[in-house]
Amino acid sequence: FGRSTWSLIYSGIFLRMCFRFVDLHICDSVLYWDKGFRFVTTDVLCPNLPACNSSHVTLATQADAKLAQNQTFLRIQNLVKREEEEFQFNFTVCWSNLFADYNNVLQVTQTLEMYRLLGVQHVVVYNTSCGPDLERLLQSYTQEGFVEVVPWPINQHMNPSRGWQPREHGGDIHYYGQLTTLNDCVYRHMYQSRYVLLNDIDEIIAPYQHQTLPQMMDVLQRQNPKVGGGLRESHFEPSGRFERPSWRDVPGINIMAHIYREEPDYRISHPFKMIVRPRAVEQTSVHSVLRNFGQTVKVPPNVCHIIHVRVPLRRGLMKEELHEDKRVWDYERQLVPNVDKALEKAGLLIFGRKE
Ligand SMILES: *[C@@H]1O[C@H](CO)[C@@H](O)[C@H](O)[C@H]1NC(C)=O
Ligand SMILES: *[C@@H]1O[C@H](CO)[C@@H](O)[C@H](O)[C@H]1NC(C)=O
Ligand SMILES: *[C@@H]1O[C@H](CO)[C@@H](O)[C@H](O)[C@H]1NC(C)=O
Ligand SMILES: *[C@@H]1O[C@H](CO)[C@@H](O)[C@H](O)[C@H]1NC(C)=O
């Protein structure tokens, strides 16, 4: 992927022991901290030499023209500079990574439809594998064009870990190589999307003072012109409303029935998620940008935070200790019929099934 000053020529995965053989004397390689695994993710950034007018790049173990003939060369993308106005999308969401038999159809549908109401035009998901119903749903959304599925068959090349601790979770590489997919998504959308939202599939980055993300970003961008943004995460507990009969047989969590937010324990450092301007990012991690051209602003939770429906982090919390949060209900009138329509289109709604 090309850049004006530096080119990220490779965001990918190395066998850790081989890494020292890579000749990088004009380049700068940045290994991530995903230590302890057999494979490590890394970005290789090389200076963009205008005189060279390079169109393809490769990584070789020796600088040798003859050996280079047998190398696989990758085309440098993003070489042509485009105008700021020419964005195909204003808001793109990047989800990494779909794996195992994840089949949380109801939550994914509600999340996608919620994002649509919030002004997102494009959702990208890196797919290693998924459950049968989610497969149908994603195919339906892909046909329509709202969702783009990027194949990520990392399990065919190594044994990816489901976690970040090799001792605890085993495997050859942290969390299905998430750091590579996130960087890939940012670079892929550098000239396609004004903003990119980096979050997990069970999270919604939601505005609390504005109806939509464009409205919120307009205000934030005016206040902080050089900024991407970082957002606080929150967690929810079940409350038991919005148990719609038609959704009863749809697999997955009903996020509309989760309205209690677990207030984070601020004594422990709390993770952030991000909305970034992809052109300002050189390298990203999960909770922060590692190298960028602009500045970062931590957005206060009353302006924007993450709706994250999952099991509670802190055990034994009483209802009184939880904060009620009905933000999703504010979109109910459009959200519920839109979710129904999407499920029906994918053949997943119970009265939509012709069996
Ligand atoms: C660089 O390559 C492009 C396409 O291959 C060509 O059109 C252009 O003239 C070249 N520029 C220079 C400075 O060689
Ligand atoms: C390139 O690959 C071919 C086929 O595997 C092999 O015969 C040849 O020796 C290789 N060339 C170099 C320079 O390694
Ligand atoms: C993106 O936002 C700009 C300015 O608000 C608007 O003019 C444009 O139509 C939007 N593009 C898309 C694809 O919605
Ligand atoms: C996800 O990847 C699996 C494994 O390659 C594939 O069978 C499935 O069709 C993919 N799903 C989608 C929605 O692309």
Short mmCIF file of C-alpha atoms and ligand atoms in Angstrom, two decimals:
data_model
loop_
_atom_site.label_atom_id
_atom_site.label_comp_id
_atom_site.label_asym_id
_atom_site.label_seq_id
_atom_site.Cartn_x
_atom_site.Cartn_y
_atom_site.Cartn_z
CA PHE A 1 0.00 0.00 0.00
CA GLY A 2 1.52 3.31 -1.01
CA ARG A 3 1.88 6.47 1.02
CA SER A 4 3.36 9.84 0.17
CA THR A 5 6.39 9.65 2.47
CA TRP A 6 6.56 6.08 3.63
CA SER A 7 5.02 2.99 2.15
CA LEU A 8 3.61 0.30 4.27
CA ILE A 9 4.78 -2.46 2.00
CA TYR A 10 3.67 -5.31 4.15
CA SER A 11 1.37 -5.79 7.05
CA GLY A 12 1.49 -9.43 7.83
CA ILE A 13 2.85 -12.33 9.71
CA PHE A 14 6.34 -13.68 10.15
CA LEU A 15 7.60 -16.83 11.70
CA ARG A 16 9.37 -15.30 14.69
CA MET A 17 12.68 -17.14 14.27
CA CYS A 18 12.90 -16.20 10.58
CA PHE A 19 12.37 -12.55 11.15
CA ARG A 20 16.00 -11.67 11.77
CA PHE A 21 16.94 -12.85 8.27
CA VAL A 22 14.81 -10.21 6.64
CA ASP A 23 16.99 -7.49 5.14
CA LEU A 24 15.49 -4.18 6.15
CA HIS A 25 18.30 -1.71 5.95
CA ILE A 26 16.30 0.99 4.22
CA CYS A 27 13.03 0.02 5.78
CA ASP A 28 11.64 0.18 9.22
CA SER A 29 9.88 -2.80 10.62
CA VAL A 30 7.60 -2.56 13.57
CA LEU A 31 6.82 -5.70 15.44
CA TYR A 32 3.82 -5.73 17.69
CA TRP A 33 3.87 -6.78 21.29
CA ASP A 34 2.00 -10.01 20.64
CA LYS A 35 4.90 -11.81 22.24
CA GLY A 36 5.22 -15.44 23.11
CA PHE A 37 3.55 -16.84 20.00
CA ARG A 38 5.43 -18.72 17.32
CA PHE A 39 4.34 -16.14 14.73
CA VAL A 40 4.42 -12.40 15.14
CA THR A 41 2.53 -9.72 13.24
CA THR A 42 4.57 -6.87 11.86
CA ASP A 43 4.41 -3.90 9.55
CA VAL A 44 7.28 -3.13 7.21
CA LEU A 45 7.45 0.54 6.27
CA CYS A 46 9.83 1.66 3.53
CA PRO A 47 10.61 5.15 2.25
CA ASN A 48 8.78 5.98 -0.94
CA LEU A 49 11.52 6.97 -3.42
CA PRO A 50 9.86 9.07 -6.14
CA ALA A 51 12.75 8.49 -8.59
CA CYS A 52 12.13 4.73 -8.46
CA ASN A 53 8.51 4.93 -9.51
CA SER A 54 7.99 1.49 -8.06
CA SER A 55 4.86 -0.36 -8.96
CA HIS A 56 5.47 -3.64 -7.12
CA VAL A 57 7.22 -4.73 -3.95
CA THR A 58 8.49 -7.91 -2.40
CA LEU A 59 10.21 -9.04 0.77
CA ALA A 60 13.34 -11.09 0.23
CA THR A 61 15.87 -12.72 2.48
CA GLN A 62 18.74 -11.41 0.31
CA ALA A 63 19.11 -8.45 -2.02
CA ASP A 64 19.82 -10.49 -5.15
CA ALA A 65 18.35 -9.73 -8.56
CA LYS A 66 18.44 -13.37 -9.69
CA LEU A 67 16.75 -14.67 -6.59
CA ALA A 68 14.22 -11.87 -6.87
CA GLN A 69 12.91 -13.36 -10.12
CA ASN A 70 11.35 -16.16 -8.15
CA GLN A 71 9.78 -13.89 -5.53
CA THR A 72 6.10 -13.12 -5.33
CA PHE A 73 5.62 -9.42 -6.05
CA LEU A 74 2.65 -7.47 -4.77
CA ARG A 75 1.22 -4.51 -6.62
CA ILE A 76 1.51 -1.25 -4.69
CA GLN A 77 -1.96 0.13 -4.19
CA ASN A 78 -3.06 3.66 -3.29
CA LEU A 79 -0.36 5.15 -5.55
CA VAL A 80 -2.64 7.71 -7.12
CA LYS A 81 -3.43 10.59 -4.84
CA ARG A 82 -7.11 11.39 -4.80
CA GLU A 83 -8.94 14.44 -3.62
CA GLU A 84 -10.33 14.61 -0.11
CA GLU A 85 -13.86 15.00 -1.45
CA GLU A 86 -13.85 11.82 -3.46
CA PHE A 87 -14.96 9.41 -0.79
CA GLN A 88 -17.16 6.53 -1.75
CA PHE A 89 -18.18 6.19 1.92
CA ASN A 90 -18.18 8.56 4.84
CA PHE A 91 -18.26 5.89 7.54
CA THR A 92 -16.87 2.37 7.29
CA VAL A 93 -16.89 -0.13 10.15
CA CYS A 94 -14.08 -2.71 10.35
CA TRP A 95 -14.80 -5.93 12.17
CA SER A 96 -11.99 -8.37 12.84
CA ASN A 97 -12.20 -11.39 12.95
CA LEU A 98 -15.00 -13.83 12.38
CA PHE A 99 -14.05 -17.36 13.38
CA ALA A 100 -15.22 -20.71 14.75
CA ASP A 101 -18.97 -21.28 14.48
CA TYR A 102 -19.99 -17.75 15.51
CA ASN A 103 -23.71 -17.66 14.82
CA ASN A 104 -24.93 -14.64 16.80
CA VAL A 105 -27.41 -13.66 14.09
CA LEU A 106 -29.80 -11.47 16.04
CA GLN A 107 -27.10 -9.29 17.57
CA VAL A 108 -25.26 -8.95 14.26
CA THR A 109 -28.48 -7.95 12.45
CA GLN A 110 -29.43 -5.45 15.13
CA THR A 111 -25.90 -4.07 15.13
CA LEU A 112 -25.80 -3.71 11.33
CA GLU A 113 -29.21 -2.04 11.20
CA MET A 114 -28.27 0.20 14.11
CA TYR A 115 -25.14 1.26 12.24
CA ARG A 116 -27.19 2.01 9.16
CA LEU A 117 -29.45 4.31 11.19
CA LEU A 118 -26.35 5.95 12.65
CA GLY A 119 -25.12 6.84 9.16
CA VAL A 120 -22.62 4.07 8.37
CA GLN A 121 -22.47 3.10 4.67
CA HIS A 122 -20.10 0.16 4.68
CA VAL A 123 -19.19 -2.68 7.06
CA VAL A 124 -16.14 -4.87 6.46
CA VAL A 125 -15.68 -8.21 8.15
CA TYR A 126 -12.63 -10.50 8.01
CA ASN A 127 -13.95 -14.03 7.77
CA THR A 128 -12.16 -17.19 8.79
CA SER A 129 -15.37 -19.12 9.40
CA CYS A 130 -18.86 -18.68 10.81
CA GLY A 131 -22.07 -20.51 11.72
CA PRO A 132 -24.70 -21.52 9.12
CA ASP A 133 -27.30 -18.84 9.89
CA LEU A 134 -24.77 -16.04 10.07
CA GLU A 135 -23.46 -17.27 6.72
CA ARG A 136 -26.92 -16.74 5.20
CA LEU A 137 -27.24 -13.35 6.79
CA LEU A 138 -23.85 -12.15 5.58
CA GLN A 139 -24.51 -13.39 2.07
CA SER A 140 -27.75 -11.42 2.01
CA TYR A 141 -26.02 -8.25 3.22
CA THR A 142 -23.13 -8.77 0.79
CA GLN A 143 -25.49 -9.05 -2.17
CA GLU A 144 -27.10 -5.81 -1.16
CA GLY A 145 -23.65 -4.21 -0.85
CA PHE A 146 -23.78 -2.97 2.73
CA VAL A 147 -21.37 -5.64 3.99
CA GLU A 148 -18.06 -6.67 2.44
CA VAL A 149 -16.60 -10.00 3.52
CA VAL A 150 -12.82 -10.26 3.21
CA PRO A 151 -11.65 -13.88 3.22
CA TRP A 152 -9.12 -14.49 6.00
CA PRO A 153 -8.30 -18.20 5.85
CA ILE A 154 -5.47 -17.92 8.38
CA ASN A 155 -6.38 -21.31 9.84
CA GLN A 156 -5.21 -22.95 6.61
CA HIS A 157 -1.68 -21.71 7.24
CA MET A 158 -1.29 -21.97 11.00
CA ASN A 159 -3.19 -22.65 14.18
CA PRO A 160 -4.52 -19.24 15.23
CA SER A 161 -5.09 -18.50 18.91
CA ARG A 162 -8.43 -17.34 20.27
CA GLY A 163 -6.70 -15.09 22.73
CA TRP A 164 -3.69 -12.94 23.51
CA GLN A 165 -1.94 -15.24 25.99
CA PRO A 166 -0.10 -18.16 24.43
CA ARG A 167 0.07 -20.01 27.75
CA GLU A 168 -3.63 -19.62 28.37
CA HIS A 169 -5.05 -19.93 24.86
CA GLY A 170 -2.41 -21.82 22.90
CA GLY A 171 -2.01 -21.38 19.14
CA ASP A 172 0.62 -19.91 16.83
CA ILE A 173 -0.54 -16.31 16.52
CA HIS A 174 -2.55 -13.91 18.71
CA TYR A 175 -6.31 -13.67 18.16
CA TYR A 176 -6.49 -14.73 14.51
CA GLY A 177 -3.87 -12.12 13.57
CA GLN A 178 -6.17 -9.22 14.47
CA LEU A 179 -3.44 -6.57 14.31
CA THR A 180 -2.87 -7.40 10.65
CA THR A 181 -6.55 -7.33 9.71
CA LEU A 182 -7.09 -3.98 11.45
CA ASN A 183 -4.16 -2.38 9.63
CA ASP A 184 -5.27 -3.96 6.38
CA CYS A 185 -8.73 -2.51 6.82
CA VAL A 186 -7.40 0.99 7.52
CA TYR A 187 -5.14 0.93 4.44
CA ARG A 188 -7.79 -0.64 2.20
CA HIS A 189 -10.15 2.21 2.99
CA MET A 190 -7.69 5.05 3.02
CA TYR A 191 -9.08 6.45 -0.22
CA GLN A 192 -12.58 5.05 0.06
CA SER A 193 -13.84 6.19 3.40
CA ARG A 194 -13.62 9.46 5.27
CA TYR A 195 -13.76 7.71 8.63
CA VAL A 196 -13.12 4.15 9.72
CA LEU A 197 -14.54 2.73 12.93
CA LEU A 198 -12.44 0.01 14.52
CA ASN A 199 -14.47 -2.13 16.85
CA ASP A 200 -15.52 -5.70 17.57
CA ILE A 201 -18.56 -7.42 16.12
CA ASP A 202 -20.40 -7.19 19.46
CA GLU A 203 -19.89 -3.45 19.85
CA ILE A 204 -21.65 -0.36 18.56
CA ILE A 205 -19.91 3.01 18.66
CA ALA A 206 -22.95 5.17 19.39
CA PRO A 207 -23.46 8.93 19.72
CA TYR A 208 -25.38 10.05 22.80
CA GLN A 209 -25.90 13.74 22.03
CA HIS A 210 -26.47 13.48 18.31
CA GLN A 211 -28.81 11.35 16.26
CA THR A 212 -26.12 10.11 13.86
CA LEU A 213 -22.36 9.68 13.62
CA PRO A 214 -21.99 12.27 10.81
CA GLN A 215 -23.65 14.88 13.02
CA MET A 216 -21.39 13.98 15.91
CA MET A 217 -18.20 13.90 13.84
CA ASP A 218 -19.03 17.25 12.24
CA VAL A 219 -19.09 18.82 15.68
CA LEU A 220 -16.04 16.95 16.99
CA GLN A 221 -14.08 17.68 13.85
CA ARG A 222 -14.87 21.39 14.09
CA GLN A 223 -13.77 21.41 17.73
CA ASN A 224 -10.61 19.34 17.04
CA PRO A 225 -9.68 19.70 13.39
CA LYS A 226 -6.63 17.42 13.54
CA VAL A 227 -8.26 14.53 15.26
CA GLY A 228 -9.33 10.90 14.80
CA GLY A 229 -10.90 9.93 18.13
CA GLY A 230 -10.96 7.38 20.99
CA LEU A 231 -14.03 6.07 22.73
CA ARG A 232 -14.89 4.53 26.02
CA GLU A 233 -16.27 1.04 26.23
CA SER A 234 -19.20 -0.08 28.35
CA HIS A 235 -20.90 -3.34 29.10
CA PHE A 236 -24.48 -4.37 29.45
CA GLU A 237 -26.56 -6.79 31.47
CA PRO A 238 -29.85 -8.44 30.52
CA SER A 239 -33.07 -6.67 31.47
CA GLY A 240 -35.77 -8.74 29.76
CA ARG A 241 -37.64 -6.30 27.47
CA PHE A 242 -38.08 -6.52 23.70
CA GLU A 243 -38.54 -10.28 23.74
CA ARG A 244 -40.29 -10.34 20.36
CA PRO A 245 -41.87 -13.68 19.40
CA SER A 246 -40.61 -13.41 15.83
CA TRP A 247 -37.04 -13.17 17.08
CA ARG A 248 -37.39 -16.08 19.50
CA ASP A 249 -36.00 -18.67 17.11
CA VAL A 250 -33.32 -16.44 15.62
CA PRO A 251 -29.99 -17.49 17.12
CA GLY A 252 -28.05 -14.83 19.01
CA ILE A 253 -28.28 -12.14 21.64
CA ASN A 254 -31.04 -9.52 21.59
CA ILE A 255 -29.20 -6.30 22.32
CA MET A 256 -32.47 -4.40 22.80
CA ALA A 257 -33.07 -6.50 25.90
CA HIS A 258 -29.80 -5.37 27.45
CA ILE A 259 -30.07 -1.94 28.97
CA TYR A 260 -27.88 -2.05 32.03
CA ARG A 261 -24.44 -0.65 31.65
CA GLU A 262 -21.69 -1.87 33.89
CA GLU A 263 -19.74 1.23 34.89
CA PRO A 264 -16.08 0.49 34.22
CA ASP A 265 -13.70 0.22 37.12
CA TYR A 266 -11.60 3.28 36.34
CA ARG A 267 -8.84 2.16 38.74
CA ILE A 268 -8.03 -0.46 36.11
CA SER A 269 -6.96 1.05 32.81
CA HIS A 270 -9.90 1.01 30.48
CA PRO A 271 -9.76 0.06 26.83
CA PHE A 272 -10.73 2.46 24.09
CA LYS A 273 -11.99 1.88 20.59
CA MET A 274 -11.53 4.26 17.71
CA ILE A 275 -12.96 6.28 14.90
CA VAL A 276 -10.03 7.19 12.66
CA ARG A 277 -9.39 9.20 9.55
CA PRO A 278 -7.59 6.45 7.66
CA ARG A 279 -5.26 8.83 5.82
CA ALA A 280 -3.90 10.06 9.11
CA VAL A 281 -3.01 6.57 10.31
CA GLU A 282 0.32 4.96 9.65
CA GLN A 283 -0.09 2.05 12.00
CA THR A 284 -2.82 1.01 14.38
CA SER A 285 -3.31 -1.35 17.28
CA VAL A 286 -6.61 -2.49 18.79
CA HIS A 287 -7.11 0.22 21.41
CA SER A 288 -4.83 2.97 20.12
CA VAL A 289 -3.13 4.26 17.01
CA LEU A 290 0.63 3.62 17.16
CA ARG A 291 1.81 6.04 14.47
CA ASN A 292 -0.22 8.80 12.97
CA PHE A 293 -0.02 12.24 11.40
CA GLY A 294 -2.69 13.96 13.43
CA GLN A 295 -3.87 14.01 17.01
CA THR A 296 -6.17 11.86 19.09
CA VAL A 297 -9.03 13.00 21.26
CA LYS A 298 -10.66 10.94 23.97
CA VAL A 299 -14.35 11.53 23.49
CA PRO A 300 -16.28 11.89 26.77
CA PRO A 301 -18.81 9.11 27.43
CA ASN A 302 -21.76 11.50 27.45
CA VAL A 303 -20.98 12.38 23.80
CA CYS A 304 -20.18 8.91 22.51
CA HIS A 305 -19.48 5.50 23.87
CA ILE A 306 -19.53 1.87 22.96
CA ILE A 307 -22.59 -0.27 23.41
CA HIS A 308 -21.01 -3.62 24.16
CA VAL A 309 -23.34 -6.50 24.93
CA ARG A 310 -21.34 -9.31 26.50
CA VAL A 311 -21.00 -11.18 29.76
CA PRO A 312 -20.25 -8.82 32.66
CA LEU A 313 -16.59 -8.15 33.44
CA ARG A 314 -17.19 -7.60 37.13
CA ARG A 315 -19.03 -10.39 38.85
CA GLY A 316 -21.71 -10.08 41.51
CA LEU A 317 -22.86 -6.57 40.62
CA MET A 318 -26.29 -5.58 41.97
CA LYS A 319 -28.84 -3.96 39.69
CA GLU A 320 -28.42 -0.75 41.71
CA GLU A 321 -24.76 -0.67 40.73
CA LEU A 322 -25.61 -0.81 37.04
CA HIS A 323 -26.50 2.23 34.98
CA GLU A 324 -29.59 2.10 32.84
CA ASP A 325 -28.84 2.87 29.20
CA LYS A 326 -31.67 2.79 26.69
CA ARG A 327 -29.87 4.46 23.80
CA VAL A 328 -30.78 1.65 21.39
CA TRP A 329 -34.46 2.13 22.24
CA ASP A 330 -34.31 5.67 20.86
CA TYR A 331 -34.02 4.06 17.42
CA GLU A 332 -36.71 1.45 18.10
CA ARG A 333 -39.33 2.67 15.64
CA GLN A 334 -37.02 2.25 12.66
CA LEU A 335 -34.70 -0.38 14.08
CA VAL A 336 -37.27 -3.11 14.82
CA PRO A 337 -38.90 -3.18 11.35
CA ASN A 338 -35.50 -2.87 9.65
CA VAL A 339 -34.15 -5.86 11.60
CA ASP A 340 -37.28 -7.84 10.67
CA LYS A 341 -36.83 -6.95 7.01
CA ALA A 342 -33.16 -7.95 7.00
CA LEU A 343 -33.88 -11.28 8.73
CA GLU A 344 -36.73 -12.00 6.36
CA LYS A 345 -34.62 -11.19 3.33
CA ALA A 346 -32.00 -13.67 4.53
CA GLY A 347 -34.73 -16.26 5.13
CA LEU A 348 -34.05 -16.25 8.86
CA LEU A 349 -37.26 -14.86 10.29
CA ILE A 350 -39.56 -17.57 11.61
CA PHE A 351 -42.65 -16.53 9.61
CA GLY A 352 -40.44 -15.77 6.62
CA ARG A 353 -39.29 -19.39 6.45
CA LYS A 354 -41.01 -21.51 3.87
CA GLU A 355 -40.29 -25.00 5.12
C1 LIG B 1 5.92 6.13 -13.51
O1 LIG B 1 5.16 5.04 -14.01
C2 LIG B 1 3.94 5.40 -14.61
C3 LIG B 1 3.16 4.14 -14.95
O2 LIG B 1 3.97 3.04 -15.04
C4 LIG B 1 4.22 6.29 -15.81
O3 LIG B 1 3.00 6.69 -16.42
C5 LIG B 1 5.00 7.52 -15.37
O4 LIG B 1 5.34 8.30 -16.47
C6 LIG B 1 6.26 7.12 -14.62
N1 LIG B 1 6.90 8.29 -14.05
C7 LIG B 1 8.21 8.48 -14.04
C8 LIG B 1 8.71 9.72 -13.36
O5 LIG B 1 8.99 7.67 -14.53
C1 LIG B 2 13.58 -20.25 -9.59
O1 LIG B 2 12.70 -21.35 -9.49
C2 LIG B 2 12.93 -22.34 -10.45
C3 LIG B 2 11.81 -23.38 -10.33
O2 LIG B 2 11.62 -23.77 -8.99
C4 LIG B 2 14.32 -22.96 -10.25
O3 LIG B 2 14.58 -23.94 -11.21
C5 LIG B 2 15.36 -21.85 -10.34
O4 LIG B 2 16.64 -22.34 -10.04
C6 LIG B 2 15.03 -20.72 -9.40
N1 LIG B 2 15.93 -19.59 -9.66
C7 LIG B 2 16.69 -19.05 -8.70
C8 LIG B 2 17.55 -17.93 -9.12
O5 LIG B 2 16.64 -19.43 -7.53
C1 LIG B 3 -20.61 12.24 2.92
O1 LIG B 3 -20.76 13.47 3.57
C2 LIG B 3 -20.77 14.60 2.70
C3 LIG B 3 -20.75 15.87 3.53
O2 LIG B 3 -21.57 15.74 4.66
C4 LIG B 3 -22.00 14.48 1.79
O3 LIG B 3 -22.04 15.58 0.91
C5 LIG B 3 -21.90 13.18 1.00
O4 LIG B 3 -23.04 12.99 0.21
C6 LIG B 3 -21.72 11.99 1.92
N1 LIG B 3 -21.43 10.81 1.16
C7 LIG B 3 -22.11 9.66 1.28
C8 LIG B 3 -21.64 8.51 0.46
O5 LIG B 3 -23.08 9.56 2.00
C1 LIG B 4 -16.43 -17.54 5.50
O1 LIG B 4 -15.34 -18.40 5.32
C2 LIG B 4 -15.70 -19.78 5.22
C3 LIG B 4 -14.41 -20.58 5.17
O2 LIG B 4 -13.63 -20.19 4.08
C4 LIG B 4 -16.57 -19.97 3.99
O3 LIG B 4 -16.96 -21.33 3.90
C5 LIG B 4 -17.78 -19.09 4.10
O4 LIG B 4 -18.56 -19.19 2.93
C6 LIG B 4 -17.38 -17.64 4.32
N1 LIG B 4 -18.56 -16.84 4.59
C7 LIG B 4 -18.88 -15.74 3.91
C8 LIG B 4 -20.15 -15.06 4.30
O5 LIG B 4 -18.18 -15.28 3.03
#
